[in-house]
């Protein structure tokens, strides 16, 4: 560890420890306030969250190792398998299985299946040959070749790592860039086209980029817990709005590059080194068939064939492993660090929800009174800003659990904009739109390393594309909500139709000692200060109330209705 990283580690650790010992009671979290008292587990989650956020931002360690640390700390300090000194009496500990299960979350399996498909496509040069075939229709005009390169990069990025896609396409482009005259600014347009295509294209599918998977995982977990009344998004549904979104952004990016970097070259011949005829070996054919089958199953959806999207992702794992398409060496070369990083974000989400911290903190802020547009815009701008200075995956990992809880707390207000689903989708897109600096994303860094791009031009295109992408995502979410794309919105609690009463309701105000007999399954709510009331059961249609003459009017309820008995004012607590 370098001296600079050690200093970052010490600063982050001190701040995390300070978060554990803050006087939360003096900040309003006490028994006398509506916010209530934070229990020890909630405070520990705050400490771990602060530590993880600072480690992800300052990066004294690789970001994936921070996620592993988060999971381990949660197990040994907050779970039902925690060390004895960390056990808390009277507080339900987090299930250690739930924390460990984040390593095998269904979204992790979806991502891993994508890794298998990408590795196999690269190994048998399916990507290079597809690039050669798909670029043919764009001819020799440099302007249209530029558009073709962006679109092909985007297509590959939907199923492959953004970084791997950018590296491959820049390698294809390297000989072409040398053909430009020194004063032709078009070479910068071609160099920037690759990271733009890779960053934007990944938003087209759930497996295209980690922020998509993180948002989808948080959404599905909230639905499974019963916190959210919504339908999960399928792979095909995501592509139904993701691909048009990507295409529109690609056209905007193309026009922007042509405006900033005019191309002087009149004709271009793009030779892709390594591409030739498609491999027709048995293993290559297995790759082609498996790829087509998986994409077809994802696009058609569970409603047609009955297979879950996450289960479909496991098909290439089994097929490629059994046929030898993917070997042990290929397996070891996959981006396991990305999967561990995503798992750490899921673990934080488990901690926030299982301890009640998310609900506790969200209830202290009147998000439900906020304008839904203000909420969506604010969340998007925060994500976009952070994604320009730190990893897209880290940004989504850090913010999605919090914003998911915020969305659930005011989901009624978001109905007109597509609900919590639309909020999380727009947040995932915002996390992927940070691309105004060379450090914003690996594809940007790779393009900057070619020497053909300049920081000023990258910043201009990044800012314009980031803001354009945000606005487009909000408009798209509103349009989809109008057509109930994410399902028919559930009515607000206040608007939900009330059950028809079977009998008139009786409200009784009586002294504390008044005995009350209620029907079975009825609920008696009694406030008193002296003697406890006597509650007896009677036949289902019998309600007897003994009260002095001055008692207030009486209201009877049908069986299983609620009967409330309130003490007279002088006896109330």
CSV table of C-alpha atoms in Angstrom, one decimal, residues 256-456:
chain,number,residue,atom,x,y,z
A,256,UNK,CA,-22.7,16.0,-31.8
A,257,UNK,CA,-19.4,14.4,-32.8
A,258,UNK,CA,-19.8,15.6,-36.4
A,259,UNK,CA,-20.5,19.1,-35.1
A,260,UNK,CA,-17.5,19.2,-32.7
A,261,UNK,CA,-15.1,17.3,-34.9
A,262,UNK,CA,-15.8,17.8,-38.7
A,263,UNK,CA,-14.4,15.0,-40.8
A,264,UNK,CA,-12.3,16.0,-43.9
A,265,UNK,CA,-11.6,12.5,-45.2
A,266,UNK,CA,-13.9,11.7,-48.2
A,267,UNK,CA,-13.6,7.9,-48.3
A,268,UNK,CA,-12.7,5.2,-45.8
A,269,UNK,CA,-12.1,1.5,-46.2
A,270,UNK,CA,-12.3,-0.3,-42.9
A,271,UNK,CA,-10.3,-3.6,-42.8
A,272,UNK,CA,-10.9,-5.6,-39.6
A,273,UNK,CA,-7.8,-7.6,-38.7
A,274,UNK,CA,-8.5,-11.1,-37.6
A,275,UNK,CA,-12.0,-11.2,-39.2
A,276,UNK,CA,-12.6,-13.7,-42.0
A,277,UNK,CA,-15.2,-16.4,-42.5
A,278,UNK,CA,-17.3,-17.5,-39.6
A,279,UNK,CA,-15.8,-20.4,-37.8
A,280,UNK,CA,-17.8,-23.6,-38.7
A,281,UNK,CA,-16.2,-25.9,-36.1
A,282,UNK,CA,-18.6,-27.9,-33.9
A,283,UNK,CA,-17.8,-25.8,-30.9
A,284,UNK,CA,-18.3,-22.5,-32.8
A,285,UNK,CA,-21.7,-23.7,-34.0
A,286,UNK,CA,-22.6,-24.6,-30.4
A,287,UNK,CA,-21.7,-21.0,-29.5
A,288,UNK,CA,-23.9,-19.5,-32.3
A,289,UNK,CA,-26.9,-21.7,-31.5
A,290,UNK,CA,-26.7,-21.1,-27.7
A,291,UNK,CA,-26.3,-17.3,-28.2
A,292,UNK,CA,-29.4,-17.1,-30.5
A,293,UNK,CA,-31.5,-19.4,-28.2
A,294,UNK,CA,-30.6,-17.3,-25.1
A,295,UNK,CA,-31.4,-14.0,-26.8
A,296,UNK,CA,-34.6,-15.4,-28.2
A,297,UNK,CA,-35.7,-16.7,-24.8
A,298,UNK,CA,-34.9,-13.4,-23.2
A,299,UNK,CA,-36.7,-11.3,-25.8
A,300,UNK,CA,-39.9,-13.5,-25.8
A,301,UNK,CA,-40.1,-13.5,-22.0
A,302,UNK,CA,-41.4,-15.8,-19.3
A,303,UNK,CA,-45.0,-15.3,-20.3
A,304,UNK,CA,-44.3,-17.3,-23.5
A,305,UNK,CA,-42.1,-20.1,-22.4
A,306,UNK,CA,-42.2,-20.0,-18.6
A,307,UNK,CA,-38.5,-19.8,-18.0
A,308,UNK,CA,-37.2,-17.0,-15.7
A,309,UNK,CA,-34.6,-14.6,-17.2
A,310,UNK,CA,-32.1,-15.5,-14.5
A,311,UNK,CA,-32.6,-19.2,-15.2
A,312,UNK,CA,-32.0,-18.6,-18.9
A,313,UNK,CA,-28.6,-17.2,-18.1
A,314,UNK,CA,-27.6,-20.5,-16.6
A,315,UNK,CA,-28.1,-22.4,-19.9
A,316,UNK,CA,-24.9,-21.2,-21.5
A,317,UNK,CA,-23.0,-22.0,-18.3
A,318,UNK,CA,-24.1,-25.7,-18.5
A,319,UNK,CA,-23.8,-26.0,-22.3
A,320,UNK,CA,-20.4,-24.4,-22.6
A,321,UNK,CA,-18.9,-26.2,-19.6
A,322,UNK,CA,-20.1,-29.6,-20.8
A,323,UNK,CA,-19.0,-29.1,-24.4
A,324,UNK,CA,-15.6,-27.6,-23.5
A,325,UNK,CA,-16.4,-24.3,-25.2
A,326,UNK,CA,-15.4,-22.6,-21.9
A,327,UNK,CA,-12.4,-24.2,-20.1
A,328,UNK,CA,-11.1,-23.7,-16.6
A,329,UNK,CA,-8.6,-21.1,-18.0
A,330,UNK,CA,-11.5,-19.2,-19.6
A,331,UNK,CA,-13.4,-19.4,-16.4
A,332,UNK,CA,-10.6,-17.9,-14.3
A,333,UNK,CA,-10.2,-15.0,-16.8
A,334,UNK,CA,-13.8,-13.8,-16.2
A,335,UNK,CA,-14.5,-10.6,-14.3
A,336,UNK,CA,-15.3,-12.1,-11.0
A,337,UNK,CA,-14.4,-8.8,-9.3
A,338,UNK,CA,-17.4,-7.2,-10.9
A,339,UNK,CA,-19.7,-9.9,-9.5
A,340,UNK,CA,-18.3,-9.5,-6.0
A,341,UNK,CA,-18.6,-5.7,-6.2
A,342,UNK,CA,-22.3,-6.0,-7.2
A,343,UNK,CA,-22.8,-8.6,-4.3
A,344,UNK,CA,-21.5,-6.0,-1.8
A,345,UNK,CA,-24.1,-3.5,-3.0
A,346,UNK,CA,-26.9,-6.1,-2.5
A,347,UNK,CA,-25.6,-6.9,1.0
A,348,UNK,CA,-25.8,-3.2,1.9
A,349,UNK,CA,-29.4,-3.3,0.7
A,350,UNK,CA,-30.1,-6.3,2.9
A,351,UNK,CA,-28.6,-4.5,5.9
A,352,UNK,CA,-30.6,-1.3,5.3
A,353,UNK,CA,-33.9,-3.2,5.0
A,354,UNK,CA,-33.4,-6.1,7.5
A,355,UNK,CA,-32.5,-3.7,10.4
A,356,UNK,CA,-35.3,-1.3,9.6
A,357,UNK,CA,-32.8,1.5,9.1
A,358,UNK,CA,-34.0,2.4,5.6
A,359,UNK,CA,-37.6,2.7,6.8
A,360,UNK,CA,-36.5,4.5,9.9
A,361,UNK,CA,-34.5,7.2,8.1
A,362,UNK,CA,-36.9,7.6,5.2
A,363,UNK,CA,-39.9,8.1,7.6
A,364,UNK,CA,-38.0,11.1,9.2
A,365,UNK,CA,-38.1,13.0,5.9
A,366,UNK,CA,-41.4,13.9,4.2
A,367,UNK,CA,-40.5,12.5,0.8
A,368,UNK,CA,-44.2,11.7,0.3
A,369,UNK,CA,-44.9,15.4,0.1
A,370,UNK,CA,-42.3,16.0,-2.5
A,371,UNK,CA,-43.1,16.5,-6.2
A,372,UNK,CA,-42.5,13.2,-8.0
A,373,UNK,CA,-40.7,15.1,-10.8
A,374,UNK,CA,-38.4,16.8,-8.3
A,375,UNK,CA,-37.6,13.5,-6.7
A,376,UNK,CA,-36.8,11.8,-10.0
A,377,UNK,CA,-34.8,14.8,-11.3
A,378,UNK,CA,-32.9,15.2,-8.0
A,379,UNK,CA,-31.9,11.5,-7.9
A,380,UNK,CA,-30.8,11.5,-11.5
A,381,UNK,CA,-28.6,14.6,-11.2
A,382,UNK,CA,-26.9,13.2,-8.0
A,383,UNK,CA,-26.2,9.9,-9.8
A,384,UNK,CA,-24.9,11.6,-12.9
A,385,UNK,CA,-22.6,13.9,-10.9
A,386,UNK,CA,-21.1,11.0,-8.8
A,387,UNK,CA,-20.7,8.8,-11.9
A,388,UNK,CA,-18.4,11.3,-13.5
A,389,UNK,CA,-15.9,11.0,-10.6
A,390,UNK,CA,-16.2,7.4,-9.6
A,391,UNK,CA,-17.0,4.0,-11.0
A,392,UNK,CA,-20.5,3.6,-12.5
A,393,UNK,CA,-20.9,0.4,-10.6
A,394,UNK,CA,-19.7,2.0,-7.4
A,395,UNK,CA,-22.2,4.8,-7.9
A,396,UNK,CA,-25.1,2.5,-8.4
A,397,UNK,CA,-24.0,0.2,-5.6
A,398,UNK,CA,-23.9,3.1,-3.2
A,399,UNK,CA,-27.1,5.0,-4.2
A,400,UNK,CA,-29.6,2.4,-5.4
A,401,UNK,CA,-30.3,0.8,-2.0
A,402,UNK,CA,-31.0,4.3,-0.5
A,403,UNK,CA,-33.0,5.5,-3.5
A,404,UNK,CA,-35.0,2.3,-3.6
A,405,UNK,CA,-36.0,2.9,0.0
A,406,UNK,CA,-36.9,6.5,-0.8
A,407,UNK,CA,-39.0,5.4,-3.7
A,408,UNK,CA,-40.9,2.8,-1.7
A,409,UNK,CA,-41.6,5.4,1.0
A,410,UNK,CA,-43.4,7.7,-1.5
A,411,UNK,CA,-44.4,5.2,-4.2
A,412,UNK,CA,-48.0,6.6,-4.3
A,413,UNK,CA,-46.6,9.9,-5.6
A,414,UNK,CA,-44.5,8.2,-8.3
A,415,UNK,CA,-47.5,6.3,-9.8
A,416,UNK,CA,-47.9,9.0,-12.5
A,417,UNK,CA,-44.3,8.6,-13.6
A,418,UNK,CA,-44.2,4.8,-13.6
A,419,UNK,CA,-43.7,4.2,-9.9
A,420,UNK,CA,-40.5,3.0,-8.2
A,421,UNK,CA,-39.7,0.9,-11.2
A,422,UNK,CA,-39.3,4.0,-13.4
A,423,UNK,CA,-37.3,5.8,-10.6
A,424,UNK,CA,-34.8,2.9,-10.4
A,425,UNK,CA,-34.5,2.5,-14.2
A,426,UNK,CA,-33.8,6.2,-14.6
A,427,UNK,CA,-31.2,6.0,-11.7
A,428,UNK,CA,-29.5,3.1,-13.4
A,429,UNK,CA,-29.3,5.0,-16.7
A,430,UNK,CA,-28.0,8.1,-14.9
A,431,UNK,CA,-25.2,6.0,-13.3
A,432,UNK,CA,-24.1,4.9,-16.8
A,433,UNK,CA,-24.2,8.4,-18.3
A,434,UNK,CA,-21.2,9.7,-16.4
A,435,UNK,CA,-18.6,10.0,-19.2
A,436,UNK,CA,-17.2,13.5,-19.3
A,437,UNK,CA,-13.7,12.7,-18.0
A,438,UNK,CA,-11.0,10.2,-18.8
A,439,UNK,CA,-11.4,8.8,-15.3
A,440,UNK,CA,-15.2,8.5,-15.5
A,441,UNK,CA,-15.2,5.0,-17.1
A,442,UNK,CA,-12.6,2.5,-18.5
A,443,UNK,CA,-13.7,3.0,-22.1
A,444,UNK,CA,-13.0,6.7,-21.8
A,445,UNK,CA,-9.6,5.9,-20.4
A,446,UNK,CA,-8.8,3.5,-23.2
A,447,UNK,CA,-9.9,6.1,-25.8
A,448,UNK,CA,-7.8,8.8,-24.1
A,449,UNK,CA,-4.8,6.5,-24.1
A,450,UNK,CA,-4.8,6.4,-28.0
A,451,UNK,CA,-3.7,10.1,-27.9
A,452,UNK,CA,-6.3,11.1,-30.5
A,453,UNK,CA,-8.8,12.5,-28.0
A,454,UNK,CA,-8.6,15.7,-26.0
A,455,UNK,CA,-10.0,16.3,-22.5
A,456,UNK,CA,-11.9,19.4,-23.6
